[in-house]
Structure formats: structure tokens, C-alpha cells
PDB file of C-alpha atoms in Angstrom:
ATOM      1  CA  MET A 169     -39.129  19.091 134.283  1.00  0.00           C
ATOM      2  CA  LYS A 170     -36.352  16.816 136.026  1.00  0.00           C
ATOM      3  CA  THR A 171     -34.656  16.124 132.618  1.00  0.00           C
ATOM      4  CA  ARG A 172     -34.251  19.771 131.916  1.00  0.00           C
ATOM      5  CA  ILE A 173     -33.009  20.392 135.848  1.00  0.00           C
ATOM      6  CA  ILE A 174     -30.484  17.625 135.133  1.00  0.00           C
ATOM      7  CA  PHE A 175     -29.298  18.890 131.636  1.00  0.00           C
ATOM      8  CA  PHE A 176     -29.040  22.345 133.458  1.00  0.00           C
ATOM      9  CA  PHE A 177     -26.695  20.982 136.232  1.00  0.00           C
ATOM     10  CA  LEU A 178     -24.495  19.069 133.452  1.00  0.00           C
ATOM     11  CA  PHE A 179     -24.190  21.792 131.604  1.00  0.00           C
ATOM     12  CA  PHE A 180     -22.842  24.083 134.247  1.00  0.00           C
ATOM     13  CA  TYR A 181     -20.624  21.307 135.594  1.00  0.00           C
ATOM     14  CA  VAL A 182     -18.967  20.755 132.124  1.00  0.00           C
ATOM     15  CA  LEU A 183     -18.375  24.756 131.895  1.00  0.00           C
ATOM     16  CA  SER A 184     -16.935  24.628 135.349  1.00  0.00           C
ATOM     17  CA  SER A 185     -14.608  21.721 134.412  1.00  0.00           C
ATOM     18  CA  ARG A 186     -13.465  23.268 131.432  1.00  0.00           C
ATOM     19  CA  ALA A 187     -12.727  26.395 133.145  1.00  0.00           C
ATOM     20  CA  GLN A 188     -10.681  24.430 135.492  1.00  0.00           C
ATOM     21  CA  GLN A 189      -8.575  22.892 132.767  1.00  0.00           C
ATOM     22  CA  ALA A 190      -5.462  23.811 131.442  1.00  0.00           C
ATOM     23  CA  ASN A 191      -5.600  26.164 128.577  1.00  0.00           C
ATOM     24  CA  PHE A 192      -4.173  28.494 126.253  1.00  0.00           C
ATOM     25  CA  PHE A 193      -4.078  31.499 128.605  1.00  0.00           C
ATOM     26  CA  SER A 194      -3.730  29.943 131.868  1.00  0.00           C
ATOM     27  CA  ARG A 195      -0.406  28.586 130.037  1.00  0.00           C
ATOM     28  CA  SER A 196       0.603  31.823 128.934  1.00  0.00           C
ATOM     29  CA  GLU A 197       2.569  34.476 130.423  1.00  0.00           C
ATOM     30  CA  ILE A 198       3.489  37.991 129.617  1.00  0.00           C
ATOM     31  CA  GLY A 199       5.959  40.383 131.409  1.00  0.00           C
ATOM     32  CA  PHE A 200       8.840  42.775 131.086  1.00  0.00           C
ATOM     33  CA  HIS A 201      12.515  42.560 131.734  1.00  0.00           C
ATOM     34  CA  ALA A 202      15.430  45.026 132.839  1.00  0.00           C
ATOM     35  CA  GLY A 203      19.257  44.475 133.364  1.00  0.00           C
ATOM     36  CA  ALA A 204      22.334  45.401 131.843  1.00  0.00           C
ATOM     37  CA  MET A 205      24.272  44.667 128.336  1.00  0.00           C
ATOM     38  CA  PHE A 206      27.852  44.580 127.301  1.00  0.00           C
ATOM     39  CA  TYR A 207      29.841  43.677 124.591  1.00  0.00           C
ATOM     40  CA  ILE A 208      32.805  41.291 123.967  1.00  0.00           C
ATOM     41  CA  GLY A 209      35.181  41.928 120.854  1.00  0.00           C
ATOM     42  CA  ASP A 210      37.837  43.674 119.256  1.00  0.00           C
ATOM     43  CA  LEU A 211      37.991  46.723 121.516  1.00  0.00           C
ATOM     44  CA  ASN A 212      37.038  44.556 124.570  1.00  0.00           C
ATOM     45  CA  GLN A 213      38.326  40.867 124.858  1.00  0.00           C
ATOM     46  CA  PHE A 214      38.667  39.809 128.484  1.00  0.00           C
ATOM     47  CA  ARG A 215      36.715  42.314 130.542  1.00  0.00           C
ATOM     48  CA  PRO A 216      32.908  41.379 131.572  1.00  0.00           C
ATOM     49  CA  TYR A 217      30.492  43.966 132.281  1.00  0.00           C
ATOM     50  CA  TYR A 218      32.806  46.522 131.111  1.00  0.00           C
ATOM     51  CA  ARG A 219      31.064  49.842 129.755  1.00  0.00           C
ATOM     52  CA  SER A 220      27.876  47.943 130.275  1.00  0.00           C
ATOM     53  CA  ASN A 221      24.171  49.748 129.658  1.00  0.00           C
ATOM     54  CA  PHE A 222      20.876  49.514 130.703  1.00  0.00           C
ATOM     55  CA  ALA A 223      18.857  47.204 128.671  1.00  0.00           C
ATOM     56  CA  GLY A 224      15.067  46.119 128.589  1.00  0.00           C
ATOM     57  CA  GLY A 225      12.105  44.596 126.799  1.00  0.00           C
ATOM     58  CA  PHE A 226       9.132  42.378 126.886  1.00  0.00           C
ATOM     59  CA  MET A 227       8.605  38.564 127.076  1.00  0.00           C
ATOM     60  CA  TYR A 228       5.940  36.112 126.310  1.00  0.00           C
ATOM     61  CA  ARG A 229       6.204  32.385 127.436  1.00  0.00           C
ATOM     62  CA  PHE A 230       4.059  29.084 126.843  1.00  0.00           C
ATOM     63  CA  ASN A 231       4.392  26.534 129.317  1.00  0.00           C
ATOM     64  CA  VAL A 232       4.100  23.432 127.617  1.00  0.00           C
ATOM     65  CA  HIS A 233       4.279  21.260 130.820  1.00  0.00           C
ATOM     66  CA  SER A 234       6.281  21.785 133.915  1.00  0.00           C
ATOM     67  CA  ARG A 235       9.840  21.304 132.513  1.00  0.00           C
ATOM     68  CA  LEU A 236       9.440  23.004 129.182  1.00  0.00           C
ATOM     69  CA  THR A 237       8.358  26.427 128.139  1.00  0.00           C
ATOM     70  CA  LEU A 238       8.483  28.391 124.783  1.00  0.00           C
ATOM     71  CA  ARG A 239       9.683  31.988 125.152  1.00  0.00           C
ATOM     72  CA  PHE A 240       9.618  34.916 122.743  1.00  0.00           C
ATOM     73  CA  THR A 241      11.570  38.086 123.750  1.00  0.00           C
ATOM     74  CA  ALA A 242      12.053  41.605 122.632  1.00  0.00           C
ATOM     75  CA  LEU A 243      15.371  43.330 123.783  1.00  0.00           C
ATOM     76  CA  LYS A 244      16.692  46.787 123.410  1.00  0.00           C
ATOM     77  CA  GLY A 245      19.868  47.907 124.877  1.00  0.00           C
ATOM     78  CA  LYS A 246      23.431  49.587 123.723  1.00  0.00           C
ATOM     79  CA  VAL A 247      26.985  48.337 123.842  1.00  0.00           C
ATOM     80  CA  GLU A 248      30.335  50.518 123.632  1.00  0.00           C
ATOM     81  CA  ALA A 249      33.806  50.337 124.297  1.00  0.00           C
ATOM     82  CA  TYR A 250      37.077  52.705 123.906  1.00  0.00           C
ATOM     83  CA  ASP A 251      40.540  51.959 123.470  1.00  0.00           C
ATOM     84  CA  ARG A 252      41.584  54.637 125.783  1.00  0.00           C
ATOM     85  CA  ASP A 253      40.527  52.635 128.889  1.00  0.00           C
ATOM     86  CA  ALA A 254      42.577  49.668 127.972  1.00  0.00           C
ATOM     87  CA  SER A 255      45.439  48.783 129.976  1.00  0.00           C
ATOM     88  CA  GLU A 256      47.999  47.673 127.182  1.00  0.00           C
ATOM     89  CA  SER A 257      49.851  50.426 125.647  1.00  0.00           C
ATOM     90  CA  LEU A 258      49.149  49.157 122.124  1.00  0.00           C
ATOM     91  CA  LEU A 259      45.450  49.115 122.408  1.00  0.00           C
ATOM     92  CA  VAL A 260      45.799  52.815 124.024  1.00  0.00           C
ATOM     93  CA  ASN A 261      47.752  53.731 120.743  1.00  0.00           C
ATOM     94  CA  ARG A 262      45.385  52.227 118.460  1.00  0.00           C
ATOM     95  CA  ASN A 263      42.589  54.771 119.905  1.00  0.00           C
ATOM     96  CA  LEU A 264      39.607  53.228 118.228  1.00  0.00           C
ATOM     97  CA  SER A 265      36.237  53.671 120.051  1.00  0.00           C
ATOM     98  CA  PHE A 266      32.558  52.815 119.125  1.00  0.00           C
ATOM     99  CA  GLN A 267      29.087  52.635 120.428  1.00  0.00           C
ATOM    100  CA  SER A 268      25.920  50.835 118.929  1.00  0.00           C
ATOM    101  CA  PRO A 269      22.333  50.563 119.979  1.00  0.00           C
ATOM    102  CA  ILE A 270      21.181  46.715 119.867  1.00  0.00           C
ATOM    103  CA  ASN A 271      17.590  45.954 118.960  1.00  0.00           C
ATOM    104  CA  GLU A 272      16.925  42.309 119.180  1.00  0.00           C
ATOM    105  CA  LEU A 273      13.897  39.922 118.606  1.00  0.00           C
ATOM    106  CA  SER A 274      14.310  36.072 119.576  1.00  0.00           C
ATOM    107  CA  GLY A 275      12.366  32.883 120.139  1.00  0.00           C
ATOM    108  CA  GLY A 276      13.130  29.353 121.561  1.00  0.00           C
ATOM    109  CA  ILE A 277      12.795  27.488 124.369  1.00  0.00           C
ATOM    110  CA  GLU A 278      13.297  27.547 128.442  1.00  0.00           C
ATOM    111  CA  PHE A 279      14.268  24.126 129.836  1.00  0.00           C
ATOM    112  CA  HIS A 280      13.638  23.606 133.789  1.00  0.00           C
ATOM    113  CA  TYR A 281      15.798  21.457 135.616  1.00  0.00           C
ATOM    114  CA  PHE A 282      13.192  20.779 138.201  1.00  0.00           C
ATOM    115  CA  PRO A 283       9.183  21.056 137.542  1.00  0.00           C
ATOM    116  CA  PHE A 284       7.745  24.451 137.999  1.00  0.00           C
ATOM    117  CA  GLN A 285       4.209  25.369 138.500  1.00  0.00           C
ATOM    118  CA  PHE A 286       2.501  28.793 139.550  1.00  0.00           C
ATOM    119  CA  GLY A 287       1.350  28.678 143.210  1.00  0.00           C
ATOM    120  CA  ASN A 288       2.451  25.006 144.015  1.00  0.00           C
ATOM    121  CA  LYS A 289       4.650  24.854 146.996  1.00  0.00           C
ATOM    122  CA  ARG A 290       6.209  21.691 145.638  1.00  0.00           C
ATOM    123  CA  TYR A 291       7.323  23.020 142.453  1.00  0.00           C
ATOM    124  CA  LYS A 292       7.690  26.763 143.174  1.00  0.00           C
ATOM    125  CA  GLY A 293      11.203  27.264 141.994  1.00  0.00           C
ATOM    126  CA  THR A 294      13.878  26.035 139.524  1.00  0.00           C
ATOM    127  CA  SER A 295      16.972  26.558 137.479  1.00  0.00           C
ATOM    128  CA  TYR A 296      16.791  26.713 133.860  1.00  0.00           C
ATOM    129  CA  ILE A 297      18.542  26.808 130.530  1.00  0.00           C
ATOM    130  CA  ILE A 298      17.738  29.404 127.398  1.00  0.00           C
ATOM    131  CA  ALA A 299      18.356  28.035 123.865  1.00  0.00           C
ATOM    132  CA  GLN A 300      16.931  30.748 121.430  1.00  0.00           C
ATOM    133  CA  LEU A 301      17.377  31.946 117.725  1.00  0.00           C
ATOM    134  CA  GLY A 302      16.968  35.625 117.152  1.00  0.00           C
ATOM    135  CA  PHE A 303      18.042  38.629 114.931  1.00  0.00           C
ATOM    136  CA  PHE A 304      19.230  41.845 115.856  1.00  0.00           C
ATOM    137  CA  LYS A 305      19.908  45.489 114.465  1.00  0.00           C
ATOM    138  CA  MET A 306      23.012  47.127 115.180  1.00  0.00           C
ATOM    139  CA  ASN A 307      24.432  50.770 113.789  1.00  0.00           C
ATOM    140  CA  PRO A 308      28.046  51.283 115.027  1.00  0.00           C
ATOM    141  CA  GLN A 309      29.032  54.845 115.475  1.00  0.00           C
ATOM    142  CA  THR A 310      31.898  56.932 116.890  1.00  0.00           C
ATOM    143  CA  GLU A 311      32.683  60.289 118.193  1.00  0.00           C
ATOM    144  CA  TYR A 312      34.162  62.518 115.671  1.00  0.00           C
ATOM    145  CA  ASN A 313      34.329  66.413 115.517  1.00  0.00           C
ATOM    146  CA  GLY A 314      32.057  66.834 118.303  1.00  0.00           C
ATOM    147  CA  GLY A 315      29.157  64.383 117.379  1.00  0.00           C
ATOM    148  CA  LEU A 316      28.673  60.819 116.462  1.00  0.00           C
ATOM    149  CA  VAL A 317      29.059  59.445 113.074  1.00  0.00           C
ATOM    150  CA  ASP A 318      27.644  56.422 111.522  1.00  0.00           C
ATOM    151  CA  LEU A 319      30.275  54.032 110.769  1.00  0.00           C
ATOM    152  CA  GLN A 320      28.787  51.681 108.544  1.00  0.00           C
ATOM    153  CA  PRO A 321      28.018  53.798 105.484  1.00  0.00           C
ATOM    154  CA  LEU A 322      31.565  54.897 105.472  1.00  0.00           C
ATOM    155  CA  GLY A 323      33.366  51.520 104.438  1.00  0.00           C
ATOM    156  CA  THR A 324      36.414  52.311 107.075  1.00  0.00           C
ATOM    157  CA  GLU A 325      37.992  48.932 105.924  1.00  0.00           C
ATOM    158  CA  GLY A 326      37.822  49.583 102.207  1.00  0.00           C
ATOM    159  CA  GLN A 327      34.032  48.183 101.707  1.00  0.00           C
ATOM    160  CA  SER A 328      32.953  49.803  98.368  1.00  0.00           C
ATOM    161  CA  ALA A 329      31.915  48.876  94.941  1.00  0.00           C
ATOM    162  CA  THR A 330      35.189  50.150  93.584  1.00  0.00           C
ATOM    163  CA  SER A 331      37.243  47.608  95.906  1.00  0.00           C
ATOM    164  CA  GLY A 332      34.783  44.802  95.152  1.00  0.00           C
ATOM    165  CA  GLN A 333      34.336  44.383  98.972  1.00  0.00           C
ATOM    166  CA  SER A 334      30.640  44.500  99.981  1.00  0.00           C
ATOM    167  CA  ASN A 335      29.719  46.104 103.260  1.00  0.00           C
ATOM    168  CA  TYR A 336      28.191  44.432 106.417  1.00  0.00           C
ATOM    169  CA  LEU A 337      24.735  44.312 107.239  1.00  0.00           C
ATOM    170  CA  LYS A 338      23.142  46.200 110.134  1.00  0.00           C
ATOM    171  CA  TYR A 339      20.907  43.224 110.660  1.00  0.00           C
ATOM    172  CA  GLN A 340      22.221  40.062 111.855  1.00  0.00           C
ATOM    173  CA  LEU A 341      21.369  36.428 113.382  1.00  0.00           C
ATOM    174  CA  CYS A 342      22.312  35.600 117.090  1.00  0.00           C
ATOM    175  CA  LEU A 343      21.993  32.667 119.133  1.00  0.00           C
ATOM    176  CA  PRO A 344      20.781  33.659 122.734  1.00  0.00           C
ATOM    177  CA  LEU A 345      22.283  30.775 125.105  1.00  0.00           C
ATOM    178  CA  GLY A 346      22.123  31.126 128.881  1.00  0.00           C
ATOM    179  CA  LEU A 347      21.283  30.067 132.559  1.00  0.00           C
ATOM    180  CA  GLY A 348      18.232  31.336 134.933  1.00  0.00           C
ATOM    181  CA  LEU A 349      16.703  30.928 137.931  1.00  0.00           C
ATOM    182  CA  LYS A 350      12.980  31.321 138.430  1.00  0.00           C
ATOM    183  CA  ILE A 351      10.542  31.354 141.399  1.00  0.00           C
ATOM    184  CA  SER A 352       6.938  31.559 141.600  1.00  0.00           C
ATOM    185  CA  LEU A 353       5.328  34.679 143.288  1.00  0.00           C
ATOM    186  CA  GLY A 354       1.807  32.969 144.044  1.00  0.00           C
ATOM    187  CA  LYS A 355      -0.677  31.583 141.581  1.00  0.00           C
ATOM    188  CA  PHE A 356      -0.425  34.211 138.751  1.00  0.00           C
ATOM    189  CA  ALA A 357       2.905  35.847 138.683  1.00  0.00           C
ATOM    190  CA  SER A 358       6.878  34.572 138.594  1.00  0.00           C
ATOM    191  CA  PHE A 359      10.038  36.313 138.760  1.00  0.00           C
ATOM    192  CA  ASN A 360      13.431  35.235 137.398  1.00  0.00           C
ATOM    193  CA  MET A 361      17.014  36.017 136.765  1.00  0.00           C
ATOM    194  CA  GLU A 362      19.174  35.061 133.998  1.00  0.00           C
ATOM    195  CA  VAL A 363      22.154  35.520 132.258  1.00  0.00           C
ATOM    196  CA  ALA A 364      22.564  34.767 128.427  1.00  0.00           C
ATOM    197  CA  ILE A 365      25.430  35.384 125.988  1.00  0.00           C
ATOM    198  CA  ARG A 366      24.517  36.423 122.265  1.00  0.00           C
ATOM    199  CA  LYS A 367      26.688  34.179 119.956  1.00  0.00           C
ATOM    200  CA  THR A 368      26.685  36.242 116.542  1.00  0.00           C
ATOM    201  CA  PHE A 369      27.841  35.665 113.270  1.00  0.00           C
ATOM    202  CA  THR A 370      29.327  39.003 112.469  1.00  0.00           C
ATOM    203  CA  ASP A 371      32.695  40.444 113.398  1.00  0.00           C
ATOM    204  CA  TYR A 372      31.309  44.335 112.688  1.00  0.00           C
ATOM    205  CA  ILE A 373      29.019  45.326 115.823  1.00  0.00           C
ATOM    206  CA  ASP A 374      32.099  47.606 116.605  1.00  0.00           C
ATOM    207  CA  ASP A 375      33.003  48.295 112.871  1.00  0.00           C
ATOM    208  CA  VAL A 376      36.277  46.252 113.242  1.00  0.00           C
ATOM    209  CA  GLY A 377      37.102  42.906 111.560  1.00  0.00           C
ATOM    210  CA  SER A 378      40.236  43.434 109.442  1.00  0.00           C
ATOM    211  CA  ASP A 379      43.582  42.735 111.031  1.00  0.00           C
ATOM    212  CA  THR A 380      45.369  45.427 109.184  1.00  0.00           C
ATOM    213  CA  TYR A 381      44.466  49.137 108.047  1.00  0.00           C
ATOM    214  CA  TYR A 382      43.368  49.579 104.542  1.00  0.00           C
ATOM    215  CA  ASP A 383      45.774  52.009 102.390  1.00  0.00           C
ATOM    216  CA  PRO A 384      44.624  55.341 103.447  1.00  0.00           C
ATOM    217  CA  ILE A 385      45.479  56.985 100.032  1.00  0.00           C
ATOM    218  CA  LEU A 386      43.080  54.570  98.314  1.00  0.00           C
ATOM    219  CA  LEU A 387      40.589  54.547 100.785  1.00  0.00           C
ATOM    220  CA  GLU A 388      40.418  58.441 100.785  1.00  0.00           C
ATOM    221  CA  ALA A 389      39.848  58.215  96.951  1.00  0.00           C
ATOM    222  CA  MET A 390      37.358  55.585  97.266  1.00  0.00           C
ATOM    223  CA  ASN A 391      35.058  56.375 100.361  1.00  0.00           C
ATOM    224  CA  GLY A 392      36.141  60.008 101.251  1.00  0.00           C
ATOM    225  CA  SER A 393      38.349  61.699 103.982  1.00  0.00           C
ATOM    226  CA  THR A 394      36.250  60.865 106.763  1.00  0.00           C
ATOM    227  CA  ALA A 395      36.386  57.117 105.985  1.00  0.00           C
ATOM    228  CA  ALA A 396      40.139  57.483 105.701  1.00  0.00           C
ATOM    229  CA  ALA A 397      40.466  59.576 109.166  1.00  0.00           C
ATOM    230  CA  LEU A 398      38.132  57.043 111.199  1.00  0.00           C
ATOM    231  CA  SER A 399      39.806  53.740 109.910  1.00  0.00           C
ATOM    232  CA  ASN A 400      43.225  54.770 111.436  1.00  0.00           C
ATOM    233  CA  ARG A 401      43.005  56.689 114.623  1.00  0.00           C
ATOM    234  CA  SER A 402      46.272  55.760 116.248  1.00  0.00           C
ATOM    235  CA  LEU A 403      47.948  58.159 118.280  1.00  0.00           C
ATOM    236  CA  ASP A 404      51.493  57.726 116.720  1.00  0.00           C
ATOM    237  CA  GLY A 405      50.034  57.869 113.037  1.00  0.00           C
ATOM    238  CA  SER A 406      51.249  54.420 112.219  1.00  0.00           C
ATOM    239  CA  SER A 407      49.550  52.318 109.389  1.00  0.00           C
ATOM    240  CA  PHE A 408      51.527  49.245 110.391  1.00  0.00           C
ATOM    241  CA  GLY A 409      49.795  48.392 113.696  1.00  0.00           C
ATOM    242  CA  ARG A 410      47.282  45.931 114.155  1.00  0.00           C
ATOM    243  CA  ARG A 411      43.546  46.912 113.763  1.00  0.00           C
ATOM    244  CA  GLY A 412      41.554  44.100 114.896  1.00  0.00           C
ATOM    245  CA  ASN A 413      41.287  40.398 114.995  1.00  0.00           C
ATOM    246  CA  SER A 414      39.536  38.659 112.071  1.00  0.00           C
ATOM    247  CA  SER A 415      39.595  34.953 113.438  1.00  0.00           C
ATOM    248  CA  ASN A 416      36.826  36.066 116.342  1.00  0.00           C
ATOM    249  CA  LYS A 417      33.277  36.942 115.922  1.00  0.00           C
ATOM    250  CA  ASP A 418      31.812  39.753 118.247  1.00  0.00           C
ATOM    251  CA  TRP A 419      29.533  38.916 121.015  1.00  0.00           C
ATOM    252  CA  TYR A 420      27.110  40.553 123.520  1.00  0.00           C
ATOM    253  CA  VAL A 421      25.750  39.759 126.780  1.00  0.00           C
ATOM    254  CA  TYR A 422      22.481  40.526 128.686  1.00  0.00           C
ATOM    255  CA  THR A 423      21.992  39.967 132.333  1.00  0.00           C
ATOM    256  CA  GLY A 424      18.713  40.815 133.922  1.00  0.00           C
ATOM    257  CA  GLY A 425      15.770  40.105 135.890  1.00  0.00           C
ATOM    258  CA  THR A 426      11.954  39.455 134.500  1.00  0.00           C
ATOM    259  CA  ILE A 427       8.780  39.321 136.055  1.00  0.00           C
ATOM    260  CA  THR A 428       5.567  37.724 134.212  1.00  0.00           C
ATOM    261  CA  PHE A 429       1.959  37.328 134.673  1.00  0.00           C
ATOM    262  CA  ARG A 430      -0.200  34.602 133.909  1.00  0.00           C
ATOM    263  CA  LEU A 431      -2.694  35.827 131.169  1.00  0.00           C
ATOM    264  CA  GLY A 432      -5.870  33.519 132.510  1.00  0.00           C
ATOM    265  CA  LYS A 433      -7.312  31.329 135.164  1.00  0.00           C
ATOM    266  CA  GLY A 434      -7.397  27.566 135.076  1.00  0.00           C
ATOM    267  CA  ASN A 435      -5.158  24.668 135.915  1.00  0.00           C
ATOM    268  CA  ASN A 436      -1.494  24.655 135.381  1.00  0.00           C
ATOM    269  CA  CYS A 437       0.216  22.813 132.685  1.00  0.00           C
ATOM    270  CA  PRO A 438       0.890  19.229 133.401  1.00  0.00           C
ATOM    271  CA  VAL A 439       3.892  18.132 135.722  1.00  0.00           C
ATOM    272  CA  ILE A 440       6.600  16.344 134.197  1.00  0.00           C
ATOM    273  CA  ARG A 441       9.123  15.051 136.862  1.00  0.00           C
TER     274      ARG A 441
END
């Protein structure tokens, strides 16, 4: 009888101990973020937060230890720019414009400058850096004849089977890189603010990549009158102006706040000072 009682207490002691240990759920967080997104490229080279739009999504974190977190994010937003808003007369005369939805999935690491633990007064806040790899879908459009027209299928810079120049893809890679601040909201929640640039490998988020305009007669013959009309929209009708800058790729930037919640009880991840 005594043996059974001892075994009974040992069994529940082990269960209680395991419940207090750090586990997959106690190390995991899920939450949502919201903020603003803007674009840097041929139609907006120097103006942060110009024509920024609401962006938001979801996040999952796994805390490896107090200094390192794995993170996976889904983000949805929109970028846009208009030459009519420019201060330089040459850009106003170019008269190009675009808007594009951005749908992004990415994953990577979050490295804390200081140890961080939920509910620990000593380690309740930190700054951190973000390094991720992701891919996104874009679809540049412009206003034409009272509606929005998809630009990628048109080949406004002469992309066609006839010219031998392949069109750009709507799905592209990106490298989200940024900085943030995080604070614990007790044992089961945290809040953070961050800003992260998206290094991309395309010059066509805005549908503008070439330095010069394609010959309008050849373009109309290959891709139609709409492609020719939207390739060169300059106010003075000149075909000798500068269309874009082929030496630089496009970027987009996200700034926002995130609130996350732990998925389970148990001890926090180990502290690495």
C-alpha cells in the first residue's frame, strides 16, 4: 500500500514538473500586427512615408532562448506613387503613376540586444534586429480611362515574345531587415514596435525599369495601343525623356506595432545573458 502511495505522489510530481518546464507551447507566440507601408523607387526616390497605406497581418514566434527568436510573418498592404505629386518639373512632366497590392510571407530571426522573458521584471523589455527571407506578390496598376489597368500583362517597356524580352514576374523574393522595441505585458502577452525595409530584386514594383521609352510605333504593333499609351504619358509628348533608373531596384518599407500571446503555460525559454 505504501509503495502505491509513493508511486502515486511521484507520478503527479513528475507531471507537475513537466508542466512547469519550457515546452513548445510555452515558447510559442501568435499575434497580429498593423501599421503603414510605403515604397521607394523610380516614382519616389527620397520621400519616406509618402503615400503610405495601411498594412497588417499575422505573426508566429518561437523563442529559442531569451536572446534569439524564430519568426514567421504574413503581411498585406499597398504601395503607390504619382509623378503629379513631385516637386521637380521633369518628373511632373513624365506623368507616370502606379499602385500595387503587396502580399508577403517571410520567415527568419529576431535577435534581442538584451535578454527578454514574459513576466520577468528583470528582462521585461529589449530592442532587437530583424533578418528574414520572404517572397511577395505584386500587381502594378495605373489609372486609365476612369479605371485601373493591370500593367504587367501589357509589356509597357517592350516585353513580348516578338521582342525577345521576357516580362517580369508578379512573384518576387525580398529580404526584410529592420529594428524594433519589445516589452512584456505580463506572463502571456507582449507588444512591440518595429520598422523594416524590404530589399527586393526587381525594378518593376512600379512597372518602371528602363532608362528610356520604347519606340511607340513598334510597341503599339507588338503589344497594342493601350501599352503604347501607358508607356509614355509625358505631358509634352516627348519620347526622348528619361523613363526610369535601371541601376536601382525598388524597395518597400513596413512600420507597425504587434501584439502577441503565448500559446501555453510553463516556464519561459532559457536566459542567455
